[in-house]
Coordinates of C-alpha atoms in Angstrom, one line a residue:
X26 CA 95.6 88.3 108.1
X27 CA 93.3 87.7 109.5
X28 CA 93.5 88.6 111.2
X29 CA 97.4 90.5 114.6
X30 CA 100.2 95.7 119.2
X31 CA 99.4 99.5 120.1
X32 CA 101.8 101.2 122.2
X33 CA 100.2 100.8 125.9
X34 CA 101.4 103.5 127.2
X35 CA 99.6 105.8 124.3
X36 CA 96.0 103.9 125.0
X37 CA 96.0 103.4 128.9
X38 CA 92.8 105.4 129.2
X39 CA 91.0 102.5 126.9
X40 CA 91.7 100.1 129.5
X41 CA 89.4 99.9 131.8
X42 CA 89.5 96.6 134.1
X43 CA 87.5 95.9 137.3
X44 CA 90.1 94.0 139.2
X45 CA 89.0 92.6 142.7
X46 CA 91.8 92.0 145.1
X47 CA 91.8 88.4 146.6
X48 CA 94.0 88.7 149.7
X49 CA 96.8 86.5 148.0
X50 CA 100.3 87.7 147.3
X51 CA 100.6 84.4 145.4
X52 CA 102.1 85.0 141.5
X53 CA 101.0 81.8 140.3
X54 CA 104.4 80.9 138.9
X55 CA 105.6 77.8 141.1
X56 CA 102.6 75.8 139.1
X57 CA 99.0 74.5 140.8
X58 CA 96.0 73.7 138.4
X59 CA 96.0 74.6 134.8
X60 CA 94.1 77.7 134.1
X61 CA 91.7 76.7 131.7
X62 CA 91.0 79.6 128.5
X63 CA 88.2 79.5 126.3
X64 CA 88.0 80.1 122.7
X65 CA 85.2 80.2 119.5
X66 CA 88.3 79.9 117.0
X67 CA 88.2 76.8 115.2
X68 CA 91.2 74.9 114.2
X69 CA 90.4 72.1 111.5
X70 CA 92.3 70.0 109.1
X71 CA 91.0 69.3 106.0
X72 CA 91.5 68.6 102.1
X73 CA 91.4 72.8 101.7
X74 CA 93.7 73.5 105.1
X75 CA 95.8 70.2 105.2
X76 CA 98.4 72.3 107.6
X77 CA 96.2 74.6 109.7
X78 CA 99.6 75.1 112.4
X79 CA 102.4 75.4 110.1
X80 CA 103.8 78.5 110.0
X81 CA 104.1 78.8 106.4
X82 CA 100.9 78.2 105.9
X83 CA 98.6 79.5 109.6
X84 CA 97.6 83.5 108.8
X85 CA 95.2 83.8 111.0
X86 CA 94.6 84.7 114.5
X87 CA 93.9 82.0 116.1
X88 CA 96.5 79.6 114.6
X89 CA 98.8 82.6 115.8
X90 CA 97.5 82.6 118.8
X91 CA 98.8 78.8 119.1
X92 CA 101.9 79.4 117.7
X93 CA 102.7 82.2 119.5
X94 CA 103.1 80.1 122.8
X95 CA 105.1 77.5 121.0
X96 CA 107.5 78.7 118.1
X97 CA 110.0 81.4 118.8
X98 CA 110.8 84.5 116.6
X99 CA 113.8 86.4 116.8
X100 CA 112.2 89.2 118.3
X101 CA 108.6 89.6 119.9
X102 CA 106.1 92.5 120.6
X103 CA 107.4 93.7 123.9
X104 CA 104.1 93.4 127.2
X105 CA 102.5 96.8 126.5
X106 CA 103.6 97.2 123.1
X107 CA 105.8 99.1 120.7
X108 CA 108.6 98.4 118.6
X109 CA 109.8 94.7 118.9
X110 CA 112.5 93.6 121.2
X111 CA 114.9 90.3 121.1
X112 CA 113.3 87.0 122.1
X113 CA 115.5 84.4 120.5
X114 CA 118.3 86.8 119.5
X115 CA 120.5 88.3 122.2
X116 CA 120.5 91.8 119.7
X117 CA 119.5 92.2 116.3
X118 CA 119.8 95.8 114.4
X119 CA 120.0 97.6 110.9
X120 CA 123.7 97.6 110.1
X121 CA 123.3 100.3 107.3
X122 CA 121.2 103.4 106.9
X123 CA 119.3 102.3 104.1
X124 CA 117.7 99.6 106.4
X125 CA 118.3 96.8 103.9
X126 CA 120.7 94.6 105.8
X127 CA 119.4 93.4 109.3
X128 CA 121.8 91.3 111.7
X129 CA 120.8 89.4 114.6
X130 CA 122.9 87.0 117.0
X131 CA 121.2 83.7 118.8
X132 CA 121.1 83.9 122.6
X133 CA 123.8 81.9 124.0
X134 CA 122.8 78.1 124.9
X135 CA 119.7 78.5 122.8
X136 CA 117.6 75.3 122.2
X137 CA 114.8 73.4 120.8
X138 CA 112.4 71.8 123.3
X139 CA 113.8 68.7 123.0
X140 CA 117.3 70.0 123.7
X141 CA 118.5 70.0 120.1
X142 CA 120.9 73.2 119.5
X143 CA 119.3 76.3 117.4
X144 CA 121.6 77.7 115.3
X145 CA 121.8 80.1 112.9
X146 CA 121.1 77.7 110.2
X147 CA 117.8 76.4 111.4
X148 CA 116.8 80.4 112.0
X149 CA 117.5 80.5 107.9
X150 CA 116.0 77.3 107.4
X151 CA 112.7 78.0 109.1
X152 CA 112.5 81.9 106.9
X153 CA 113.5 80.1 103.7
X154 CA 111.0 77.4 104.3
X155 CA 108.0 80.0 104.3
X156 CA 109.3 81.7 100.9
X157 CA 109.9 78.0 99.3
X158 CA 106.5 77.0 100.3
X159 CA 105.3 79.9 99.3
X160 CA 101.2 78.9 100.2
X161 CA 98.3 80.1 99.2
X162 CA 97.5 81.8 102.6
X163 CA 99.4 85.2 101.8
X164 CA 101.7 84.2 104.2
X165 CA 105.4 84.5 102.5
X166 CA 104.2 88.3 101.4
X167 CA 105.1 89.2 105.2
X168 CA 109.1 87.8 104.0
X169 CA 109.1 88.1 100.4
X170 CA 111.3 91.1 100.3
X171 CA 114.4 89.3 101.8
X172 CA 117.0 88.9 98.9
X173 CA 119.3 86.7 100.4
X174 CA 120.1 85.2 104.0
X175 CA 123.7 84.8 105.2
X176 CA 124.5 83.0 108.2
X177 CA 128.1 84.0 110.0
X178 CA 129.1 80.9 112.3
X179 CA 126.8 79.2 114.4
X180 CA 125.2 82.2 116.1
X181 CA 125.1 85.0 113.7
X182 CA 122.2 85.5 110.9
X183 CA 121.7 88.4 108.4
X184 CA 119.1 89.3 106.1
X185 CA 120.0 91.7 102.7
X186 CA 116.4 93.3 102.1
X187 CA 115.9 93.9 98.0
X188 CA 114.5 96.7 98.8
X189 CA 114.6 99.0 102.3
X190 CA 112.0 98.7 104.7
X191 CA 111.9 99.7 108.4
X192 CA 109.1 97.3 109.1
X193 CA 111.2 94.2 108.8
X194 CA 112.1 94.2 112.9
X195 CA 107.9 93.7 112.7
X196 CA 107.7 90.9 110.7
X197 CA 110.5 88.9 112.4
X198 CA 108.2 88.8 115.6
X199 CA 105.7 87.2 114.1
X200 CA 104.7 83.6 113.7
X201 CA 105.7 83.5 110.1
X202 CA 109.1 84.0 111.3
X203 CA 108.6 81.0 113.6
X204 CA 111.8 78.9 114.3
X205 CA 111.5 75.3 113.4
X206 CA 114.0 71.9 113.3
X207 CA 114.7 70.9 110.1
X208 CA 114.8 67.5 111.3
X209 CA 110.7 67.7 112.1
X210 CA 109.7 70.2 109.0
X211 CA 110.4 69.4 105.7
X212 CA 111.9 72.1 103.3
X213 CA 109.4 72.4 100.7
X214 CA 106.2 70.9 101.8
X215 CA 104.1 71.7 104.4
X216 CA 103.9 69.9 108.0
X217 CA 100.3 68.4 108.4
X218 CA 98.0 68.3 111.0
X219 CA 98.4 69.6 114.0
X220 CA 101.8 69.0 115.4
X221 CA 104.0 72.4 116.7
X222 CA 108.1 71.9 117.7
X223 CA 109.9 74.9 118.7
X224 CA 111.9 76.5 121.5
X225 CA 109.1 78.9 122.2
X226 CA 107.3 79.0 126.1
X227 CA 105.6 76.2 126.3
X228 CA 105.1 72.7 124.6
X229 CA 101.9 71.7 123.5
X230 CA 99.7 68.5 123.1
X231 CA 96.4 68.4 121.3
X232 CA 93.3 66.9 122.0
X233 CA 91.1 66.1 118.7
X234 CA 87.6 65.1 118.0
X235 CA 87.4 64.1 114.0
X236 CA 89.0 66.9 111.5
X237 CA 89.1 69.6 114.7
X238 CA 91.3 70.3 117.7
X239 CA 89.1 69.9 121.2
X240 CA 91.7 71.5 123.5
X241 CA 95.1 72.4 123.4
X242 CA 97.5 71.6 126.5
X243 CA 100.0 74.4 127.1
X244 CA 103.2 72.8 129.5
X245 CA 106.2 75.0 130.2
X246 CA 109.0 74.9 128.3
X247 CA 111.9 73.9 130.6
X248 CA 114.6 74.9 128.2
X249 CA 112.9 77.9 126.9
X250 CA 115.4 81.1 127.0
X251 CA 113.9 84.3 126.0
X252 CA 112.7 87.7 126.9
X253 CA 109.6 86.0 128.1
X254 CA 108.4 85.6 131.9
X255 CA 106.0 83.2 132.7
X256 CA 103.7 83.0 135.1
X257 CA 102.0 79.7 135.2
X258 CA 103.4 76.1 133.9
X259 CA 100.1 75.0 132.0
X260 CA 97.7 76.3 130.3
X261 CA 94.8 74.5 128.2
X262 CA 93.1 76.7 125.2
X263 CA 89.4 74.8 125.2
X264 CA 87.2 75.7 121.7
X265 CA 83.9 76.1 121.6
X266 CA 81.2 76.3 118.6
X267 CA 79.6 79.3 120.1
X268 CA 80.1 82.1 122.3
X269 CA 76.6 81.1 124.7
X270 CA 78.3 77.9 125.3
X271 CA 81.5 79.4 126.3
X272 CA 79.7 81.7 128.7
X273 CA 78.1 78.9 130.2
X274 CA 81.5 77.0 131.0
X275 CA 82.9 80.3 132.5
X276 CA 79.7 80.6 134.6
X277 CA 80.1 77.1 135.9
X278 CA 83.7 76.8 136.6
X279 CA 84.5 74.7 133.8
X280 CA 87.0 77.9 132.4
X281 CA 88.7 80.5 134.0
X282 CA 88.5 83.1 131.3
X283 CA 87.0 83.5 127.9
X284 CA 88.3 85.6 125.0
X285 CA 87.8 85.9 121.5
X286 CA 84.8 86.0 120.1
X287 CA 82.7 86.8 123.2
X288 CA 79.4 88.0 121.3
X289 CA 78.5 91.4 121.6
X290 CA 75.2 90.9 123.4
X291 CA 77.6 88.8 126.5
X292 CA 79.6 92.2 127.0
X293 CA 76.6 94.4 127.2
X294 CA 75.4 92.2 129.8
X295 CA 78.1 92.4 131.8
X296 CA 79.1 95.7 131.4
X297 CA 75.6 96.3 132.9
X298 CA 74.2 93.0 135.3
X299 CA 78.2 92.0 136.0
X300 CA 77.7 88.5 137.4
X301 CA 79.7 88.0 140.7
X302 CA 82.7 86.2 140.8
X303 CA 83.4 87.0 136.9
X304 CA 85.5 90.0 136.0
X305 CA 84.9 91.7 132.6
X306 CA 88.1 93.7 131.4
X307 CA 88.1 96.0 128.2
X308 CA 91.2 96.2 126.3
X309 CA 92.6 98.6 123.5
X310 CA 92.2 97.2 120.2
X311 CA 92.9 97.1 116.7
X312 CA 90.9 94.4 114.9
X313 CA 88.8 96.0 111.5
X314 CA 86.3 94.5 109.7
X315 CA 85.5 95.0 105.9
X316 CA 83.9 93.8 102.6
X317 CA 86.1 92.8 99.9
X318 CA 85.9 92.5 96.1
X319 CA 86.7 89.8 93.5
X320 CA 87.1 93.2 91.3
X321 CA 87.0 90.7 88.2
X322 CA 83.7 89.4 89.0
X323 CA 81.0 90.7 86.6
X324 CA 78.5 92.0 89.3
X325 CA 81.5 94.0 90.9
X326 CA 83.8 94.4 88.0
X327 CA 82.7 98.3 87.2
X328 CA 84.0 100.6 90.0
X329 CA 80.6 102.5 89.7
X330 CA 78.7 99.6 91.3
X331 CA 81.2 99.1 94.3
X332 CA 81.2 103.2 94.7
X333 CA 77.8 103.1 94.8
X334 CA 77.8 100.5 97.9
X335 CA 80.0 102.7 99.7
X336 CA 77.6 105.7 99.2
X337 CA 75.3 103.1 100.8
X338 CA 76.4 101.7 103.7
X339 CA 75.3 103.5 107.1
X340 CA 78.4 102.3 109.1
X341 CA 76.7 104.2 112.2
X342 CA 73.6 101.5 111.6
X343 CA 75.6 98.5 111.8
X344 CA 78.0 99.4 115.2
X345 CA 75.2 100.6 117.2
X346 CA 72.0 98.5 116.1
X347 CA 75.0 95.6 116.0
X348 CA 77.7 95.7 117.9
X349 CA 76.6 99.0 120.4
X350 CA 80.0 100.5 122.4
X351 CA 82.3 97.6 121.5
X352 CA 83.0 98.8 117.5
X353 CA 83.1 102.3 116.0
X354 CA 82.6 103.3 112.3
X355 CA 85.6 102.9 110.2
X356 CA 86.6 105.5 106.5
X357 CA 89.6 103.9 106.2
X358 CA 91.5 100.6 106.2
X359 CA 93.8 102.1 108.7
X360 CA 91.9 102.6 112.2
X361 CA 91.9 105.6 113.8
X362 CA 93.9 104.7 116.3
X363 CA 97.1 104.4 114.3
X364 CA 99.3 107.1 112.9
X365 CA 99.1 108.4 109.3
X366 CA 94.7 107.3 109.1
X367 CA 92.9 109.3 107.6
X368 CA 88.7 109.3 106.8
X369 CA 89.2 108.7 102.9
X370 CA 85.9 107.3 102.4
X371 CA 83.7 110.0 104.2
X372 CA 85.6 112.9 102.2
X373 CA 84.6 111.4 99.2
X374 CA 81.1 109.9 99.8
X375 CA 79.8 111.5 103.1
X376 CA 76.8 110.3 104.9
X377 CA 74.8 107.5 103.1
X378 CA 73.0 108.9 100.3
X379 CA 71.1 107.2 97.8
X380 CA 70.6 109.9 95.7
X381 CA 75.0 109.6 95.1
X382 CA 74.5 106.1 94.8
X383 CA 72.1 106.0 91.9
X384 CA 74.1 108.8 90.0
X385 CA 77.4 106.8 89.9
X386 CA 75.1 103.8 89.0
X387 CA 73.2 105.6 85.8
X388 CA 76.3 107.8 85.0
X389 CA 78.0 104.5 84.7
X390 CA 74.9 103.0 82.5
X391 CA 74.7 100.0 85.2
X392 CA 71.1 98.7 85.0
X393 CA 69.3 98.4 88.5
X394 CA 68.6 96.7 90.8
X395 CA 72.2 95.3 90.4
X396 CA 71.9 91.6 92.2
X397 CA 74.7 90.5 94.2
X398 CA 75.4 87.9 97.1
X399 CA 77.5 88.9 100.2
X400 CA 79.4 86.0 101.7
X401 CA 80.4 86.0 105.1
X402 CA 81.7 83.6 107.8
X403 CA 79.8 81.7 110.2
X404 CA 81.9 80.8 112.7
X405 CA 85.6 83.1 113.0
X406 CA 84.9 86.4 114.3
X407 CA 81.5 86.0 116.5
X408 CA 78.4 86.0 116.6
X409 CA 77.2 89.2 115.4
X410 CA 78.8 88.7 111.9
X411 CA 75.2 87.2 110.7
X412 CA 73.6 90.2 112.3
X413 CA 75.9 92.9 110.5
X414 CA 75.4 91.1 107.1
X415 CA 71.7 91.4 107.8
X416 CA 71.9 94.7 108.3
X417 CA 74.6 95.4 105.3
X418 CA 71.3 93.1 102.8
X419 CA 68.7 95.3 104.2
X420 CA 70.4 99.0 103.9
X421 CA 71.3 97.8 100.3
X422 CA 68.0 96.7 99.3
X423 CA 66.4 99.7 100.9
X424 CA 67.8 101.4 98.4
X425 CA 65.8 99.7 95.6
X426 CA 69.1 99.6 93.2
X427 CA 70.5 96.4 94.8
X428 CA 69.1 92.8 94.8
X429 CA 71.2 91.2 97.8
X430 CA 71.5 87.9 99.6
X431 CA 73.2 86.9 101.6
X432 CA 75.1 83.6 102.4
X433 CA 77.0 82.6 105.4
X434 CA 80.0 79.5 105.4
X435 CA 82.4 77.9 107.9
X436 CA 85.5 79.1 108.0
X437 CA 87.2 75.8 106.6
X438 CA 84.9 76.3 103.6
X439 CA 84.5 80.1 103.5
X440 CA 88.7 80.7 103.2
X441 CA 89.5 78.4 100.5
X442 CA 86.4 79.6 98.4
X443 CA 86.9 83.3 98.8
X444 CA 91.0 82.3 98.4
X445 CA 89.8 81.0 94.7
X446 CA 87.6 83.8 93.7
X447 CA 84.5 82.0 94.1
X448 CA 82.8 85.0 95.7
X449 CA 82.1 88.7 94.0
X450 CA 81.7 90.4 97.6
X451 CA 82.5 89.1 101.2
X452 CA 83.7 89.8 104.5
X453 CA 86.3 89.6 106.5
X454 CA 88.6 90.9 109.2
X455 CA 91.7 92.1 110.2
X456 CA 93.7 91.6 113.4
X457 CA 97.2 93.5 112.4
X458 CA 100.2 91.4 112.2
X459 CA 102.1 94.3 113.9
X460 CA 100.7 97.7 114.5
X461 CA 102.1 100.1 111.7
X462 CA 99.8 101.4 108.7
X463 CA 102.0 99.4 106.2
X464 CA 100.6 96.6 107.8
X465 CA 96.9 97.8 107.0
X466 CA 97.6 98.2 103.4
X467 CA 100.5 96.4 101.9
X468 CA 98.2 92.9 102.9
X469 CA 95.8 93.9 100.8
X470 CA 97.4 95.7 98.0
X471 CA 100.5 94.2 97.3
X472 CA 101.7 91.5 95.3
X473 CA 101.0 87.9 96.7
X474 CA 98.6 89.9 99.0
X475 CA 96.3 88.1 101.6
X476 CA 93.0 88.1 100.3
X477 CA 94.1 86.6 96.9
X478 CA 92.8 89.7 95.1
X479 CA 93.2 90.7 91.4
X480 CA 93.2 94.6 92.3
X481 CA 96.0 96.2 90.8
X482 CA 96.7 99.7 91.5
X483 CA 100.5 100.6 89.9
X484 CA 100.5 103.9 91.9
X485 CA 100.0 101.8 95.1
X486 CA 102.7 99.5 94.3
X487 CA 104.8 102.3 93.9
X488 CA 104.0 104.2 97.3
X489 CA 104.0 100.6 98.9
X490 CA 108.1 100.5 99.1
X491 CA 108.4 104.2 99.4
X492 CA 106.6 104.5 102.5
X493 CA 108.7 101.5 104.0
X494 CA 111.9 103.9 103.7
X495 CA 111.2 105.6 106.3
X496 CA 112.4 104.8 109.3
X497 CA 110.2 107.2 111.2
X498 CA 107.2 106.2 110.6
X499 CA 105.2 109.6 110.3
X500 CA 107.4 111.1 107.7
X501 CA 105.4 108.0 105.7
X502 CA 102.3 109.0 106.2
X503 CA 101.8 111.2 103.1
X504 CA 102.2 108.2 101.0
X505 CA 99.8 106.3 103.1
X506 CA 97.3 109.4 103.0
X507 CA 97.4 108.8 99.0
X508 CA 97.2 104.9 99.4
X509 CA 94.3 105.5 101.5
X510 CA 93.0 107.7 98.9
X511 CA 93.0 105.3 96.2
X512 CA 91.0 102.5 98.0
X513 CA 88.5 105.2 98.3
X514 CA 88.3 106.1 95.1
X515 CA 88.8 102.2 93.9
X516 CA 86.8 100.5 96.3
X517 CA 88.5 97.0 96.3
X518 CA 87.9 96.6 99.6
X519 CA 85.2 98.7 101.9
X520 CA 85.7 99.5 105.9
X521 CA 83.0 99.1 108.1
X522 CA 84.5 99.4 112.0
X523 CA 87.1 99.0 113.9
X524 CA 86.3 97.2 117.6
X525 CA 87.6 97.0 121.2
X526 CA 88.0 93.8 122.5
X527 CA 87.2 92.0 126.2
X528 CA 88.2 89.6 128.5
X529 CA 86.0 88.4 130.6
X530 CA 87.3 86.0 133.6
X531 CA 87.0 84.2 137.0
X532 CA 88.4 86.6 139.9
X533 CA 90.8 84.6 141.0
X534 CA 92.6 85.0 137.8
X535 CA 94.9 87.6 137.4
X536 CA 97.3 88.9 134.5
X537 CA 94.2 88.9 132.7
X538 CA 94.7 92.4 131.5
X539 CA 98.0 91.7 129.7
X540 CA 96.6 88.6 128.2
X541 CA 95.5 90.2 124.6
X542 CA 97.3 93.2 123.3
X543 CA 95.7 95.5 120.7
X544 CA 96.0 92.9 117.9
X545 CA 94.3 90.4 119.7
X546 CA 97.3 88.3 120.5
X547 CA 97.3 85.8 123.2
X548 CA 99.8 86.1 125.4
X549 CA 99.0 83.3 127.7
X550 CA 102.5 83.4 130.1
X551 CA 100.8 86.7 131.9
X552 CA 98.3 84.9 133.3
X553 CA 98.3 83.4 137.0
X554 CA 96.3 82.6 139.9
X555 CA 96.0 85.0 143.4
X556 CA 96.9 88.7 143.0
X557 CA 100.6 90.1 142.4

């Protein structure tokens, strides 16, 4: 994914929010004005993403990020993170040792919003849809090592795993896990447009202009029954095409706070001329960023030339010229911040050296300069992607054994093509779908894996299941130290940084700091007007 929870406890000295009291005990909760949240994600419907909001087919993090608020998952990511806890179900746990058969029971009185009954059989339904479906988008790998469902009355669900894995608990709490009616989502096809039914929070209504959603009204969920508090009864998500824009509304009143993608120059202006009125909050995160490889492409398709880009790249450049204190170089596909990471690509190529780079290139008898075209996306994860491809073109060409463009796309345009293989190198991110190293890896090297990719590594596929065994997680992390170590040595995909992330809202907002956790998930029923 593109894409989705650190424990908060382990990362409270990340935080650091400048919270201004306002002399009101007021928790928001009994309603008032819609607090207004701005956004640069895009959500459009085209001939390439027909069903940009159903959950077997939305993997990324701002279709999440919508249906977070609206479809329910039998567990959730708990406020301040760590291991999931029930939202739908009343209690859901292994019922063997091998963590291959997983039982939950429904909450009592559990409903739809529109009062309908959710039963077990919807709950099977909605996870059997996804795996039917089975889109392009990645997203049934996240389910696809359930065997077989079985439903026990109308309150009891349990899923036989083909293979253990102590992850699962994870994957039910996200949005691919979503519960949906069968009588407003069809088995096998997907739902189009931009319609969302569920039990979850709130309700939602879109506003549109052509292919795209304009806004997206949030309205408390009446018969919502969950773990979940909320604070507010309405929200509205507002998009906007570019970060300056969205600054500009926040300035003026028009928002009360704006999230992802603020651009890296707006939180260096804060953090140093903060404007009054406007509170700028810094928040743990766990969002990467990375090129990838069509591995079969000819420019890329000998491991010498995509070694000798990693001998290349000045990671240190790009994050300070770039992206300054909010992103940190990144040897790994797992941050740093997460157990079992280690820095696999500095122990193998060091500090940028050209000298390593044109060895592996004439040892391998590629003929220089090798031309290539990096792809990256115009609009999804800010502003300074253009920037950091700039920079990625011009330490490459310095070098005098590459020939590099570069070529930027929208997302609606950029995801299919890069889905279909039409690129040899591109970018992208990663906002974890939960925060465990599998979830780092298994994405991009496993079977039916998000980026689409034709990488095959047999000892990964191996170490893949094995590390999911464990149900504590750090007696995995020699099998992720060796995954880690191949994609070094392989180079399907190259790290570049991993990046904190800000809120920046009016004062009279509060919850603000609960609103994102680590992987950049909204969590819109924290928010409130006043001060607790």
């Amino acid at each position: 994914m593109n894409r989705k929870t650190l424990v908060l406890s382990a990362v409270v000295g990340l935080l650091a929010p400048v919270l201004v009291a306002c002399g009101s005990t007021d928790s928001g909760s009994d309603g008032g004005d819609a607090i207004v949240v701005g956004t640069t994600d895009q959500f459009v419907a085209g001939a390439d993403a027909p069903a940009p909001l159903d959950p077997a087919y939305a993997y990324d993090t701002g279709a999440w990020n919508v249906l977070r608020q609206t479809l329910q998952t039998l567990m959730h990511a708990p406020r301040g993170g760590g291991e999931p806890v029930p939202d739908a179900a009343e209690s859901c746990i292994f019922t063997d040792n091998a963590s291959e058969s997983y039982r939950c029971k429904l909450r009592s009185g559990l409903t739809f919003a529109d009062g309908t009954p959710v039963t077990a059989q919807d709950v099977k339904f909605s996870v059997q849809r996804v795996l039917d479906i089975d889109a392009d988008n990645g997203t049934a790998a996240l389910l696809s090592n359930i065997d077989t469902i079985e439903t026990k009355g109308e309150d009891e669900i349990i899923f036989h795993l083909a293979t253990p894995d102590a992850t699962f608990p994870y994957k039910l709490s996200t949005p691919v896990a979503g519960i949906v009616s069968k009588e407003k989502y069809e088995g096998k096809k997907l739902r189009e447009g931009f319609q969302v039914d569920g039990s979850g929070p709130y309700t939602m209504k879109t506003e549109t202009e052509g292919d795209h959603i304009s806004q997206v009204v949030f309205s408390k969920n009446p018969n919502y029954k969950g773990d979940l508090k909320l604070h507010n009864d309405k929200i509205v998500l507002r998009t906007f095409t570019d970060a300056a824009s969205m600054g500009n509304a926040l300035e003026a009143g028009d928002i009360d706070l704006m999230t992802r993608a603020m651009s890296p120059e707006q939180i260096r202006n804060l953090l140093e001329n903060p404007k009054e009125g406007i509170e700028l909050t810094e928040m743990p995160g766990l969002e990467i960023r990375y090129l990838a490889f069509n591995t079969t492409a000819p420019a890329v398709k000998d491991k010498a030339v995509r070694q000798a880009i990693a001998s290349l790249v000045d990671r240190g450049q790009i994050t300070q010229e770039v992206y300054g204190a909010t992103a940190e170089p990144l040897y790994s596909l797992i941050p740093s911040s997460i157990s079992a990471h280690t820095n696999s690509f500095f122990n193998k190529y060091g500090e940028p050296s050209r000298a390593n780079a044109a060895s592996l290139l004439s040892n391998a008898g590629i003929n220089t300069p090798v031309k290539l075209t990096l792809h990256y996306t115009t609009d999804h994860y800010g502003e300074g992607t253009a920037k950091e491809f700039e920079a990625l073109r011009d330490q490459l060409n310095a070098s005098k054994l590459f020939d590099v463009k570069i070529e930027g796309a929208e997302w609606s345009k950029f995801r299919p093509a890069q889905k279909r293989g039409d690129y040899a190198v591109y970018g992208l991110g990663w906002f974890p779908d939960f925060p465990d190293p599998d979830n780092y890896t298994a994405p991009f090297l496993d079977k039916g894996n998000f980026l689409n990719s034709p990488y095959v590594s047999d000892k990964a596929l191996e170490l893949i299941p094995q590390s999911r065994r464990e149900a504590d997680r750090t007696a995995a992390s020699p099998a992720f130290k060796q995954i880690q170590d191949i994609v070094a040595n392989d180079v399907p995909v190259l790290p570049l940084w991993q990046g904190k992330q800000y809120v920046a809202a009016r004062e009279n907002v509060s919850g603000v700091e609960w609103a994102l956790n680590s992987s950049s998930d909204l969590q819109l029923w924290e928010l409130f007007r006043g001060t607790a």
